Amino acid sequence: MTNLSAALLDPILQQDPAGPRITYYDDVSGERIELSALTLANWAAKTANLIRDEFGLLPGARICVLLPAHWQSAAVLLGCWWAGAEVLLAPADDAELALVAADRLAEVEDVPEVAVLSLDAFGRPAEGLPVGVTDYATSVRVHGDQFRPDSGASSALDGLSIAEVLTAATDSAAAQSIGRADRVLSSSEWGTTTELIDGLLAVLAAGASLVQVARPSDDAMTRRMGTEKITIRR
């Protein structure tokens, strides 16, 4: 079976590696970050290398990802799948690694390895971490931005196989009328399997571009319809 991240990213990297793929806003902090497919792939590769080389995980490992809808979360998810892992969107006793936001650290106390994302726009580390917990921002930057993908696990996302995730993402893109030329504006969360497939994976599967907004302002969202050339608002 193919690798899930390769199946999602390879067509985009071949067709339009430099165009905007994920544009992230936080309407409270004023943050705006735009990533091309190539930059997103580089961050995913760094994450995959971190998983394989620093944590020593093999294809088939189960990884908890407890993160909000954020550009760094997209890179983490794609990195997990590039490394051949199964992503779990809720705490699990048999997970080997958890990649989490600082406010969810208490949910993964029983996971052997934990890395915390500060989600800081400037890459600053998370502060005050317990002994034995890895700071993602500090650790990931030393890893290479190229990765030779491993074959995926039998399950890719909360028990769904790679084929099932790809089919669900393609079906969701069709149901939302998302095509390659679309620019999708969304403030939806990615906390469940359905939310993640509809909010992120459907956009990638269609080869479209995502404008993801945290803590949205109604006025700013309306203005973005023109400034970001939005064609679909979720």
Tab-separated table of C-alpha atoms in Angstrom:
chain	number	residue	atom	x	y	z
A	1	MET	CA	0.000	0.000	0.000
A	2	THR	CA	1.221	3.496	-0.827
A	3	ASN	CA	2.228	6.045	1.786
A	4	LEU	CA	-0.631	8.401	2.715
A	5	SER	CA	1.440	11.598	2.740
A	6	ALA	CA	3.056	10.670	-0.565
A	7	ALA	CA	-0.381	10.054	-2.074
A	8	LEU	CA	-1.565	13.485	-0.903
A	9	LEU	CA	1.569	15.532	-1.559
A	10	ASP	CA	3.213	14.030	-4.645
A	11	PRO	CA	0.584	15.248	-7.159
A	12	ILE	CA	0.695	18.763	-5.679
A	13	LEU	CA	4.486	18.842	-5.660
A	14	GLN	CA	4.526	17.811	-9.311
A	15	GLN	CA	1.847	20.287	-10.423
A	16	ASP	CA	2.484	23.395	-8.308
A	17	PRO	CA	5.258	23.139	-5.686
A	18	ALA	CA	5.635	26.900	-5.154
A	19	GLY	CA	2.020	28.090	-5.018
A	20	PRO	CA	0.269	28.752	-1.675
A	21	ARG	CA	-0.995	25.520	-0.151
A	22	ILE	CA	-1.867	26.474	3.423
A	23	THR	CA	-2.322	30.060	4.573
A	24	TYR	CA	-2.805	30.303	8.324
A	25	TYR	CA	-4.334	33.240	10.223
A	26	ASP	CA	-4.942	33.896	13.888
A	27	ASP	CA	-7.304	36.843	14.096
A	28	VAL	CA	-6.481	37.546	17.763
A	29	SER	CA	-2.686	37.550	17.503
A	30	GLY	CA	-2.609	38.936	13.955
A	31	GLU	CA	-0.443	36.032	12.786
A	32	ARG	CA	-0.358	35.180	9.082
A	33	ILE	CA	1.848	32.439	7.648
A	34	GLU	CA	1.724	31.081	4.116
A	35	LEU	CA	3.260	27.768	3.104
A	36	SER	CA	3.865	26.395	-0.357
A	37	ALA	CA	3.558	22.672	-0.986
A	38	LEU	CA	7.347	22.466	-0.970
A	39	THR	CA	7.668	24.218	2.398
A	40	LEU	CA	4.894	22.071	3.874
A	41	ALA	CA	6.667	18.962	2.584
A	42	ASN	CA	9.965	20.113	4.109
A	43	TRP	CA	8.356	20.546	7.534
A	44	ALA	CA	6.654	17.168	7.188
A	45	ALA	CA	10.005	15.594	6.295
A	46	LYS	CA	11.648	17.152	9.357
A	47	THR	CA	8.871	15.703	11.501
A	48	ALA	CA	9.206	12.268	9.891
A	49	ASN	CA	12.962	12.316	10.499
A	50	LEU	CA	12.349	13.323	14.126
A	51	ILE	CA	9.946	10.399	14.559
A	52	ARG	CA	12.316	7.880	12.987
A	53	ASP	CA	15.725	9.085	14.146
A	54	GLU	CA	15.103	10.735	17.516
A	55	PHE	CA	12.260	8.585	18.815
A	56	GLY	CA	13.291	5.438	16.942
A	57	LEU	CA	9.783	4.550	15.778
A	58	LEU	CA	9.198	2.113	12.943
A	59	PRO	CA	6.376	1.994	10.377
A	60	GLY	CA	3.226	0.794	12.113
A	61	ALA	CA	3.817	2.858	15.266
A	62	ARG	CA	0.768	4.536	16.777
A	63	ILE	CA	1.090	8.272	17.469
A	64	CYS	CA	-1.380	10.485	19.340
A	65	VAL	CA	-1.746	13.898	17.717
A	66	LEU	CA	-3.636	16.281	19.998
A	67	LEU	CA	-3.325	19.608	18.206
A	68	PRO	CA	-5.613	22.387	16.977
A	69	ALA	CA	-6.192	23.247	13.332
A	70	HIS	CA	-2.856	24.939	12.601
A	71	TRP	CA	-0.217	24.896	9.864
A	72	GLN	CA	2.218	23.124	12.192
A	73	SER	CA	-0.415	20.478	12.890
A	74	ALA	CA	-0.680	19.817	9.153
A	75	ALA	CA	3.088	19.310	8.980
A	76	VAL	CA	3.013	16.984	11.993
A	77	LEU	CA	0.212	14.860	10.558
A	78	LEU	CA	1.904	14.546	7.183
A	79	GLY	CA	5.194	13.745	8.918
A	80	CYS	CA	3.561	10.963	10.924
A	81	TRP	CA	2.119	9.404	7.781
A	82	TRP	CA	5.370	9.830	5.888
A	83	ALA	CA	7.044	7.842	8.671
A	84	GLY	CA	4.411	5.119	8.197
A	85	ALA	CA	2.628	5.701	11.506
A	86	GLU	CA	-1.027	5.507	12.417
A	87	VAL	CA	-2.404	8.808	13.751
A	88	LEU	CA	-4.763	8.750	16.731
A	89	LEU	CA	-6.791	11.865	17.463
A	90	ALA	CA	-7.515	10.866	21.069
A	91	PRO	CA	-5.305	9.551	23.891
A	92	ALA	CA	-4.565	5.820	23.634
A	93	ASP	CA	-2.870	3.449	26.064
A	94	ASP	CA	-0.847	1.729	23.336
A	95	ALA	CA	0.493	4.876	21.656
A	96	GLU	CA	4.276	5.036	21.450
A	97	LEU	CA	4.512	8.822	20.981
A	98	ALA	CA	2.273	11.819	21.530
A	99	LEU	CA	2.613	15.144	19.719
A	100	VAL	CA	0.513	17.625	21.636
A	101	ALA	CA	-0.227	21.232	22.437
A	102	ALA	CA	0.928	22.312	25.894
A	103	ASP	CA	-2.626	22.560	27.242
A	104	ARG	CA	-3.214	18.850	26.503
A	105	LEU	CA	-0.086	17.494	28.146
A	106	ALA	CA	-2.037	16.006	31.055
A	107	GLU	CA	-3.960	13.753	28.656
A	108	VAL	CA	-0.864	11.784	27.619
A	109	GLU	CA	0.856	11.112	30.938
A	110	ASP	CA	0.975	7.367	30.199
A	111	VAL	CA	2.505	7.678	26.712
A	112	PRO	CA	6.224	6.691	26.751
A	113	GLU	CA	7.427	9.584	24.570
A	114	VAL	CA	5.854	13.044	24.371
A	115	ALA	CA	6.720	16.113	22.309
A	116	VAL	CA	5.005	19.450	22.904
A	117	LEU	CA	4.379	22.064	20.230
A	118	SER	CA	4.368	25.679	21.355
A	119	LEU	CA	2.674	26.626	18.031
A	120	ASP	CA	4.582	29.892	18.275
A	121	ALA	CA	4.785	31.878	15.031
A	122	PHE	CA	8.510	32.519	15.543
A	123	GLY	CA	9.388	28.962	16.546
A	124	ARG	CA	9.988	29.744	20.205
A	125	PRO	CA	10.087	26.649	22.445
A	126	ALA	CA	7.374	25.655	24.876
A	127	GLU	CA	8.191	26.838	28.380
A	128	GLY	CA	8.227	24.948	31.660
A	129	LEU	CA	8.061	21.436	30.248
A	130	PRO	CA	8.428	18.514	32.667
A	131	VAL	CA	11.665	16.523	32.640
A	132	GLY	CA	11.596	13.912	29.872
A	133	VAL	CA	9.176	15.803	27.639
A	134	THR	CA	10.616	16.921	24.298
A	135	ASP	CA	10.170	20.414	22.911
A	136	TYR	CA	9.162	19.948	19.271
A	137	ALA	CA	10.371	23.335	18.029
A	138	THR	CA	13.871	22.835	19.428
A	139	SER	CA	14.222	19.232	18.286
A	140	VAL	CA	12.652	19.321	14.829
A	141	ARG	CA	14.782	22.121	13.396
A	142	VAL	CA	17.983	20.041	13.449
A	143	HIS	CA	16.483	17.286	11.304
A	144	GLY	CA	16.755	17.090	7.533
A	145	ASP	CA	14.059	18.472	5.253
A	146	GLN	CA	14.128	15.477	2.909
A	147	PHE	CA	12.693	12.069	3.742
A	148	ARG	CA	12.413	8.763	1.938
A	149	PRO	CA	8.831	7.707	2.722
A	150	ASP	CA	8.140	4.396	4.373
A	151	SER	CA	5.191	2.210	3.478
A	152	GLY	CA	2.201	3.116	5.567
A	153	ALA	CA	0.806	1.178	8.495
A	154	SER	CA	-2.214	-1.060	7.955
A	155	SER	CA	-4.204	1.704	9.653
A	156	ALA	CA	-3.524	5.374	8.966
A	157	LEU	CA	-6.057	7.384	10.965
A	158	ASP	CA	-8.091	6.154	13.928
A	159	GLY	CA	-8.363	2.639	12.512
A	160	LEU	CA	-9.020	3.682	8.909
A	161	SER	CA	-6.671	2.275	6.277
A	162	ILE	CA	-4.743	4.456	3.848
A	163	ALA	CA	-7.160	3.524	1.074
A	164	GLU	CA	-10.151	4.358	3.268
A	165	VAL	CA	-8.712	7.752	4.228
A	166	LEU	CA	-7.930	8.620	0.613
A	167	THR	CA	-11.401	7.556	-0.516
A	168	ALA	CA	-13.035	9.541	2.287
A	169	ALA	CA	-10.958	12.626	1.439
A	170	THR	CA	-11.757	12.367	-2.265
A	171	ASP	CA	-15.458	11.839	-1.560
A	172	SER	CA	-15.475	14.789	0.842
A	173	ALA	CA	-13.817	17.036	-1.749
A	174	ALA	CA	-16.465	16.047	-4.284
A	175	ALA	CA	-19.296	16.615	-1.786
A	176	GLN	CA	-17.908	20.088	-1.012
A	177	SER	CA	-17.322	20.795	-4.738
A	178	ILE	CA	-13.622	21.432	-4.093
A	179	GLY	CA	-11.431	21.370	-7.195
A	180	ARG	CA	-7.788	22.037	-7.958
A	181	ALA	CA	-8.356	25.736	-8.692
A	182	ASP	CA	-10.207	26.440	-5.450
A	183	ARG	CA	-9.081	28.497	-2.491
A	184	VAL	CA	-10.966	27.284	0.586
A	185	LEU	CA	-11.576	29.505	3.630
A	186	SER	CA	-12.231	27.620	6.865
A	187	SER	CA	-12.233	28.053	10.620
A	188	SER	CA	-13.250	24.449	11.320
A	189	GLU	CA	-11.401	22.323	13.856
A	190	TRP	CA	-9.592	19.065	13.034
A	191	GLY	CA	-10.246	17.291	16.329
A	192	THR	CA	-12.178	14.297	14.975
A	193	THR	CA	-11.610	12.002	12.011
A	194	THR	CA	-14.485	13.558	10.074
A	195	GLU	CA	-13.381	17.114	10.850
A	196	LEU	CA	-9.801	16.385	9.777
A	197	ILE	CA	-10.850	14.707	6.538
A	198	ASP	CA	-13.350	17.444	5.638
A	199	GLY	CA	-11.223	20.368	6.795
A	200	LEU	CA	-7.709	19.456	5.632
A	201	LEU	CA	-7.366	16.178	3.775
A	202	ALA	CA	-10.171	16.865	1.297
A	203	VAL	CA	-8.453	20.109	0.293
A	204	LEU	CA	-5.104	18.369	-0.195
A	205	ALA	CA	-6.673	15.430	-2.041
A	206	ALA	CA	-8.294	17.864	-4.471
A	207	GLY	CA	-5.031	19.747	-5.002
A	208	ALA	CA	-6.702	22.926	-3.745
A	209	SER	CA	-5.414	25.640	-1.402
A	210	LEU	CA	-6.537	26.164	2.217
A	211	VAL	CA	-6.880	29.407	4.170
A	212	GLN	CA	-7.261	28.247	7.768
A	213	VAL	CA	-8.281	30.784	10.423
A	214	ALA	CA	-8.031	30.459	14.202
A	215	ARG	CA	-10.163	32.593	16.529
A	216	PRO	CA	-11.883	34.184	13.520
A	217	SER	CA	-13.251	37.704	13.343
A	218	ASP	CA	-16.420	38.011	11.259
A	219	ASP	CA	-15.235	41.241	9.640
A	220	ALA	CA	-11.822	39.801	8.792
A	221	MET	CA	-13.371	36.626	7.389
A	222	THR	CA	-15.602	38.682	5.120
A	223	ARG	CA	-12.682	40.823	3.893
A	224	ARG	CA	-10.653	37.708	3.148
A	225	MET	CA	-13.160	36.543	0.579
A	226	GLY	CA	-11.649	39.190	-1.689
A	227	THR	CA	-8.098	39.643	-0.440
A	228	GLU	CA	-7.349	35.897	-0.456
A	229	LYS	CA	-9.380	35.208	-3.618
A	230	ILE	CA	-11.570	32.712	-1.822
A	231	THR	CA	-13.804	30.517	-3.948
A	232	ILE	CA	-15.300	28.303	-1.192
A	233	ARG	CA	-16.108	29.227	2.404
A	234	ARG	CA	-16.738	26.375	4.823
